[in-house]
Tab-separated table of C-alpha atoms and ligand atoms in Angstrom:
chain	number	residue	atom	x	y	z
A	1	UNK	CA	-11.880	11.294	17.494
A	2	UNK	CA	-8.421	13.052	17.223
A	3	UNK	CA	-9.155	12.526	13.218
A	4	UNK	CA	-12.434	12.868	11.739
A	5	UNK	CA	-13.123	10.215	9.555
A	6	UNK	CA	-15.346	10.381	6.374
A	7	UNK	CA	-16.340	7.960	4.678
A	8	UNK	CA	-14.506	6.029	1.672
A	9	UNK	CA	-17.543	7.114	-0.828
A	10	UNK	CA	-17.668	10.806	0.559
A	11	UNK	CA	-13.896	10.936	0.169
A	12	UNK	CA	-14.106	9.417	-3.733
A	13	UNK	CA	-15.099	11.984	-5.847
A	14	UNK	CA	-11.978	14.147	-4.268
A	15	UNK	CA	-9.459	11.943	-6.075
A	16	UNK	CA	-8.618	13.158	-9.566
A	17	UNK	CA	-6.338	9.849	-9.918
A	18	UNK	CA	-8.410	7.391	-11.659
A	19	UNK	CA	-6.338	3.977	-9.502
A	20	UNK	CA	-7.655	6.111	-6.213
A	21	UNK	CA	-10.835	5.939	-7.254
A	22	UNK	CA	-10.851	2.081	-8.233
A	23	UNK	CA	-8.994	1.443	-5.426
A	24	UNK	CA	-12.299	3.300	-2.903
A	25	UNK	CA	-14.497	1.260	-5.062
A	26	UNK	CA	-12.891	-1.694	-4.597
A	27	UNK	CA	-12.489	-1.053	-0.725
A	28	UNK	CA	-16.296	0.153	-0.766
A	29	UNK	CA	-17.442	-3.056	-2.667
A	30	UNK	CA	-15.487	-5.632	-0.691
A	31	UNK	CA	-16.080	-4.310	2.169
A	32	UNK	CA	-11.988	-4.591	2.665
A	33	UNK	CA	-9.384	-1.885	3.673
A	34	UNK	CA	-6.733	-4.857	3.928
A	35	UNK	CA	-3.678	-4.905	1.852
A	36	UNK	CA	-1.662	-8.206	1.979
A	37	UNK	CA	2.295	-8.012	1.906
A	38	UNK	CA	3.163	-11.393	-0.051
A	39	UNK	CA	6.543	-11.406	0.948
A	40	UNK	CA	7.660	-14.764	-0.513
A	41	UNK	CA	10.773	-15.650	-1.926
A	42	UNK	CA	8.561	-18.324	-5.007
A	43	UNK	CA	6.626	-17.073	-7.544
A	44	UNK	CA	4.409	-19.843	-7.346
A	45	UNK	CA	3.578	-19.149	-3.037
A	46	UNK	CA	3.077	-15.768	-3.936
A	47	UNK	CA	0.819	-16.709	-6.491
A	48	UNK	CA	-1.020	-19.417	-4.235
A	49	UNK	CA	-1.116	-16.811	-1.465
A	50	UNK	CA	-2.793	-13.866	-3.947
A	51	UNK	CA	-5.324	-16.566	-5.190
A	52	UNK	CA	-6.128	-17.479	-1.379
A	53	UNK	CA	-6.552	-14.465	-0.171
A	54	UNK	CA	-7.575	-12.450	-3.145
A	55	UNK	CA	-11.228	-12.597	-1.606
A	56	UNK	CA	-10.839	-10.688	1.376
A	57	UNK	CA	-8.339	-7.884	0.443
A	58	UNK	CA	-8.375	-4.825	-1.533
A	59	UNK	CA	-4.659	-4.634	-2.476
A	60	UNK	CA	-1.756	-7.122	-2.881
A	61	UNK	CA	1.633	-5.739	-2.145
A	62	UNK	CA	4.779	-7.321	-3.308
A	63	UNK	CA	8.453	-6.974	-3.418
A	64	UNK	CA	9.710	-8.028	-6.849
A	65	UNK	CA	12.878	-8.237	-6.275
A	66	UNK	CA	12.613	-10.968	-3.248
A	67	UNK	CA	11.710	-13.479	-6.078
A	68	UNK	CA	13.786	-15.821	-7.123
A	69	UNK	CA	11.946	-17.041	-10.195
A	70	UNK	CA	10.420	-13.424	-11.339
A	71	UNK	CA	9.615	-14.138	-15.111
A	72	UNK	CA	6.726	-12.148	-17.299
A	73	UNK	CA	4.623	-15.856	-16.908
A	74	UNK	CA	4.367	-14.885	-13.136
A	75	UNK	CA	3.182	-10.989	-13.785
A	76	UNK	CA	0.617	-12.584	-15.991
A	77	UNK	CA	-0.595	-14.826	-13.639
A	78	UNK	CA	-0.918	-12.041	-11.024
A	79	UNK	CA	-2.366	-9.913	-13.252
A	80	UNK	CA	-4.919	-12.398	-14.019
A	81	UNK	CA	-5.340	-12.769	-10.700
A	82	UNK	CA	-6.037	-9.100	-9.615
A	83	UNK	CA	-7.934	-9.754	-12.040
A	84	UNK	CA	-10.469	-12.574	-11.070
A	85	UNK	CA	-10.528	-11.461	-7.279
A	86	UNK	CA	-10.595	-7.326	-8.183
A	87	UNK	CA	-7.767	-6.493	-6.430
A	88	UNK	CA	-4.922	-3.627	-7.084
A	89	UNK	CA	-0.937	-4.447	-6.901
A	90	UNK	CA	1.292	-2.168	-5.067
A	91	UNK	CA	5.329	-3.216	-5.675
A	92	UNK	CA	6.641	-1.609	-2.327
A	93	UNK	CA	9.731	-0.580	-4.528
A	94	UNK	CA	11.033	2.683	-2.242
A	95	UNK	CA	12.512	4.285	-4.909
A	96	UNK	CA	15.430	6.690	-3.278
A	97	UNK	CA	17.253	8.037	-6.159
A	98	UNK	CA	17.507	10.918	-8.777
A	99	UNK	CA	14.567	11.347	-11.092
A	100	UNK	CA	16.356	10.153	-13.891
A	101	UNK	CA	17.584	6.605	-12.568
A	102	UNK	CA	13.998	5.547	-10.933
A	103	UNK	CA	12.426	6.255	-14.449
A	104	UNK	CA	14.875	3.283	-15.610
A	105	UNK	CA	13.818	1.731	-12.118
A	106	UNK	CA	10.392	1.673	-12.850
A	107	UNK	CA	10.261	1.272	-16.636
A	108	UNK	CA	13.144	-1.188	-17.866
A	109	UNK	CA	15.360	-3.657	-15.936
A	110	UNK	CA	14.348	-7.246	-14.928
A	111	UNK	CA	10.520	-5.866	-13.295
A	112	UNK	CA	9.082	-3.385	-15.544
A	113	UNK	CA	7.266	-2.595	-12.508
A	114	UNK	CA	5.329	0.199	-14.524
A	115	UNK	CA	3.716	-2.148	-17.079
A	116	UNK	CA	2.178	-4.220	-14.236
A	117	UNK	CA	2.113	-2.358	-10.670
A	118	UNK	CA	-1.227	0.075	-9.986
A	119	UNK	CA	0.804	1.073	-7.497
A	120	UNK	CA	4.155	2.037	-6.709
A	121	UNK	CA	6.043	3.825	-3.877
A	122	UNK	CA	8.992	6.364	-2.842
A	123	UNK	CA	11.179	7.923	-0.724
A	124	UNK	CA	10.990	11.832	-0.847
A	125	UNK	CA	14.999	12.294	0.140
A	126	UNK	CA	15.731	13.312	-3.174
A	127	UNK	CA	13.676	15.823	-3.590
A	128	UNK	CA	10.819	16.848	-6.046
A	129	UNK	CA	12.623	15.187	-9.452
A	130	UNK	CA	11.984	11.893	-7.682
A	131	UNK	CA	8.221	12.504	-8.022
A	132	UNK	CA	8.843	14.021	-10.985
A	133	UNK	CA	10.811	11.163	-12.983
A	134	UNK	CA	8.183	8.159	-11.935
A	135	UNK	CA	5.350	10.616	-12.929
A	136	UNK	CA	6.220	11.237	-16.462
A	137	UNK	CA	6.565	7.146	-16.816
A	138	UNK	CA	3.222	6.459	-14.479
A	139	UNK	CA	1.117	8.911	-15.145
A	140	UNK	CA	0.555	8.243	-18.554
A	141	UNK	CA	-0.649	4.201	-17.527
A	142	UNK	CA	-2.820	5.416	-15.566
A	143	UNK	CA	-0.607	4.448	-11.821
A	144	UNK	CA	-0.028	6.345	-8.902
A	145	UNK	CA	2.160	6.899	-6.259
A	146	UNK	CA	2.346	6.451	-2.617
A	147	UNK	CA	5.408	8.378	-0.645
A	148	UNK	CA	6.657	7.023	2.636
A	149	UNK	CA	6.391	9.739	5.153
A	150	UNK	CA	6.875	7.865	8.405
A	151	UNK	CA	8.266	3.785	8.847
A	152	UNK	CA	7.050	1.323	11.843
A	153	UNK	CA	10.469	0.185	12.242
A	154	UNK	CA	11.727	1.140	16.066
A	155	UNK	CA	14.469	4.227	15.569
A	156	UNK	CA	13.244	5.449	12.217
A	157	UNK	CA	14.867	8.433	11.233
A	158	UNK	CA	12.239	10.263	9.899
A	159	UNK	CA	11.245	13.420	11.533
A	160	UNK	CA	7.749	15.434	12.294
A	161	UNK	CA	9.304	18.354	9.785
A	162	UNK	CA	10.260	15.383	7.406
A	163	UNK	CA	6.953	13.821	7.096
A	164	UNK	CA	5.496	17.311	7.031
A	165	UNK	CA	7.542	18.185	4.034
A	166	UNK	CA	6.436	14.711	2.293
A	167	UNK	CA	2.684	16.242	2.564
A	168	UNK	CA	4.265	19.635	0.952
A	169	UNK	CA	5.697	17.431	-1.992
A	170	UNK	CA	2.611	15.542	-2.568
A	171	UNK	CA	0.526	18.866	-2.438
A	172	UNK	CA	2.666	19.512	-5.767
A	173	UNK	CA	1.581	16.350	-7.262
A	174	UNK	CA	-2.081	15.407	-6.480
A	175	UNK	CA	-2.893	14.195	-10.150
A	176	UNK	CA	-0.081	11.822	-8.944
A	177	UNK	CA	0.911	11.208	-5.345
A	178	UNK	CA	-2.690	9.337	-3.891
A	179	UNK	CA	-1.461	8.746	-0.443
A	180	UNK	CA	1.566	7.918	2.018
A	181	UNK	CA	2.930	4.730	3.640
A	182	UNK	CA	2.302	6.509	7.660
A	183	UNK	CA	1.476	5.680	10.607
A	184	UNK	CA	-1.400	8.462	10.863
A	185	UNK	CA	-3.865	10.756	9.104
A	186	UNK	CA	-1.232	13.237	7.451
A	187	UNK	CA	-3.870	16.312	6.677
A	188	UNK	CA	-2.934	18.314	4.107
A	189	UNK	CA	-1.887	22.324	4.053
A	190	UNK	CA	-3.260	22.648	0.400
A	191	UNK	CA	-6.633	20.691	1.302
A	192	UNK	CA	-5.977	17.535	-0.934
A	193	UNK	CA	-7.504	14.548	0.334
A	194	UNK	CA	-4.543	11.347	0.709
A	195	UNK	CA	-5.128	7.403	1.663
A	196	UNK	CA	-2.965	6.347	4.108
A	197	UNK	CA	-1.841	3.067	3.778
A	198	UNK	CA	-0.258	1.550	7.049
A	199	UNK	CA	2.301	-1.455	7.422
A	200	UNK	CA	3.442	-2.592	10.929
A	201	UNK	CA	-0.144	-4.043	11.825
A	202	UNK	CA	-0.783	-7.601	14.123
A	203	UNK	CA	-3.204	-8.789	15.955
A	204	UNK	CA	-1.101	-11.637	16.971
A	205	UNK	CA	3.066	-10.079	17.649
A	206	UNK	CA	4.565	-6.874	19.054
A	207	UNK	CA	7.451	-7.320	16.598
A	208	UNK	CA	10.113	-9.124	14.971
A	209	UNK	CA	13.033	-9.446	16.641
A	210	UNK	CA	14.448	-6.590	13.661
A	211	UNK	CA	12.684	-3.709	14.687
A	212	UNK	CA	9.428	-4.088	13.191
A	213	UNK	CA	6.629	-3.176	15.344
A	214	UNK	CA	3.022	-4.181	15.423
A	215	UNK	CA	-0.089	-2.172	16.407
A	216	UNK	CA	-3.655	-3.056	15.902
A	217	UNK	CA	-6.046	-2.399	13.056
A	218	UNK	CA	-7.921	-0.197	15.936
A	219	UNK	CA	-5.103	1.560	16.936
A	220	UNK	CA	-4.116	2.461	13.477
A	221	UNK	CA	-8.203	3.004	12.047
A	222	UNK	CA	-9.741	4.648	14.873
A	223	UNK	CA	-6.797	6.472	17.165
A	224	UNK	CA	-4.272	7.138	14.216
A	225	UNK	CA	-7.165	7.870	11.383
A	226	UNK	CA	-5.393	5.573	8.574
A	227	UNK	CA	-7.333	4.344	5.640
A	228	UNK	CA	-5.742	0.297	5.042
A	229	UNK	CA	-4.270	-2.048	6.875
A	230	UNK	CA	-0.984	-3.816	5.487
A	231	UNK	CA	-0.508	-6.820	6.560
A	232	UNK	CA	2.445	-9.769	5.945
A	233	UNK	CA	3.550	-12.333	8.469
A	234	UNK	CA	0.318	-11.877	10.263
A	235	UNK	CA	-1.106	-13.699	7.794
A	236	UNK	CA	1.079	-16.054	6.142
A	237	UNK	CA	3.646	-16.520	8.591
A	238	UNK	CA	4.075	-20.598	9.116
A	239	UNK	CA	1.486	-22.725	11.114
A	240	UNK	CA	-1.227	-19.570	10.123
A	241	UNK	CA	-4.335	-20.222	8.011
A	242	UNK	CA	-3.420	-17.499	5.348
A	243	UNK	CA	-7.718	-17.830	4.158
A	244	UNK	CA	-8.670	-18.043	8.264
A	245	UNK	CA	-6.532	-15.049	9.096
A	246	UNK	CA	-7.096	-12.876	5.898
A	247	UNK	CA	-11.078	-13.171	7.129
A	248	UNK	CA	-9.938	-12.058	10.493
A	249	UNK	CA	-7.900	-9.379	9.741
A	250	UNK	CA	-10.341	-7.965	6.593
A	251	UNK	CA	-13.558	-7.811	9.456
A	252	UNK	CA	-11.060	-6.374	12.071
A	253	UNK	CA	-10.444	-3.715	9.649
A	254	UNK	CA	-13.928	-3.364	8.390
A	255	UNK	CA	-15.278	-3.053	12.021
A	256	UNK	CA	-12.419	-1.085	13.121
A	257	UNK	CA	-13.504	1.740	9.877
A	258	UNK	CA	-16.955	1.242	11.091
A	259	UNK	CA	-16.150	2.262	14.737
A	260	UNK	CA	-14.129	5.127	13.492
A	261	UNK	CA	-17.386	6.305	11.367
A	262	UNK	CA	-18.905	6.211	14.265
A	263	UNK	CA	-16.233	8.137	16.949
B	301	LIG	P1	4.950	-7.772	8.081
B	301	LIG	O1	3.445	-7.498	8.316
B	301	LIG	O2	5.239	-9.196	7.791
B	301	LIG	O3	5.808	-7.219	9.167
B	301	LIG	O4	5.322	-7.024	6.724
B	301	LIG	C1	5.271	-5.636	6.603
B	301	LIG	C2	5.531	-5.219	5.175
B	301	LIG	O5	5.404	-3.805	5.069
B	301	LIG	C3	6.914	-5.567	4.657
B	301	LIG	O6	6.778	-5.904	3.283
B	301	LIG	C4	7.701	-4.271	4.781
B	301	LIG	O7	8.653	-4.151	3.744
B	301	LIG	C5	6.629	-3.205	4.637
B	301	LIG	N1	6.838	-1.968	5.412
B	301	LIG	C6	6.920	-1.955	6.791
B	301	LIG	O8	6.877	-3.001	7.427
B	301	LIG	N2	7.063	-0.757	7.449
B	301	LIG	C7	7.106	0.443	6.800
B	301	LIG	O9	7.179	1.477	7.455
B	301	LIG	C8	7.020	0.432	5.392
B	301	LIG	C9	6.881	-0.768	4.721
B	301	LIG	O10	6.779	-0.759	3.400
């Protein structure tokens, strides 16, 4: 294979960030590397959709802010929910700004995302201080960080030499930074060990119609090296079987992690 792959519990004890580890454990116990993208405008289907679900996956992502009726009742009953299925929650947030305003972003306003998200994630454009600012709130409740290094979307901007200098900034922040929202393995220069977390996967659609693009949980597992599988519409999209296709895509993964094992 183009990227060696060890194994989740060989790669475990080389994360200092105690939400990495869980988050292996959790993949490792479950036998899941699938992440489900609730993007759903209703507290409540997000909610149903989590509790379906929650079985098969080893991470929920959500985007706060497409909720209508985000209230502290509904973080509780996520929470609860992570909870009873053993799941993390990632808030695909994408902070962009100066360290000083994404500290507010991620500690006050309307989401508090810090007092309820294991996982958050950013853009590196700003620099270091972005990495810096959600640290000093993070850190310190035990949550990591994720930084985007490439996008799925057709015509991204991003750049070999941009995602290259993503790895740099994370290499500055291991206690930190777990992993990247790529398309591929992203070795590092410094010899830190990263998750890769994927979106843009289907087993179903090419795309969107908006520039999304969908490859398989092979493509992205065994040619590209990545470590889970994100996964929306796929699963939840109208006239789909959220439980049927959560089982589908959570054994495509597994299988397609077991076949890279093997490569
Ligand atoms: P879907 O599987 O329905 O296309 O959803 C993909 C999810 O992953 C969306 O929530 C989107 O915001 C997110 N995402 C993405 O699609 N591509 C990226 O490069 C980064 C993302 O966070």
């Amino acid at each position: 294979a183009v990227y060696p792959r060890v194994s989740y519990e060989a790669r475990r004890p080389r994360f200092t960030n105690a939400v990495a580890t869980q988050l292996l454990d959790l993949i490792i116990a479950k036998q899941s590397n699938l992440c489900v993208s609730a993007d759903l405008t209703k507290a409540a289907d997000v909610l149903q959709l989590a509790d379906q679900v929650g079985p098969y996956i080893c991470m929920l992502k959500t985007h706060a802010d497409i909720i209508e009726d985000f209230d502290a009742k509904f973080v509780e009953a996520l929470q609860k929910l992570a909870e009873k299925h053993r799941f993390m929650i990632f808030e695909d947030r994408k902070f962009a700004d100066i360290g000083n305003t994404v500290q507010h972003q991620y500690a006050h306003g309307v989401h508090k995302i810090a007092d309820w998200s294991h996982i958050v994630n950013a853009h590196t454009l700003p620099g270091e201080g972005i990495i810096s600012g959600l640290k000093a709130v993070g850190l310190p409740k035990q949550r990591a960080l994720l930084l985007l290094a490439q996008m799925s979307s057709a015509g991204t901007l991003f750049t070999e030499a941009y995602t290259q200098q993503t790895v740099v900034l994370a290499d500055k922040h291991p206690d930190f930074v777990i992993g990247f929202i790529a398309q591929r393995a992203l070795p590092s220069p410094a010899g830190n060990d990263y998750l890769v977390l994927t979106p843009g996967v289907g087993l179903d659609d090419k795309g969107d119609g908006l520039g999304q693009q969908y490859r398989t949980p092979h493509d992205v597992l065994v040619k590209d090296g990545c470590d889970v599988i994100i996964v929306g519409r796929g699963i939840y999209k109208p006239g789909r079987d959220p439980v049927a296709e959560a089982k589908r895509y959570q054994k495509a993964g597994w299988d397609a992690y077991l076949a890279s094992l093997a490569a």
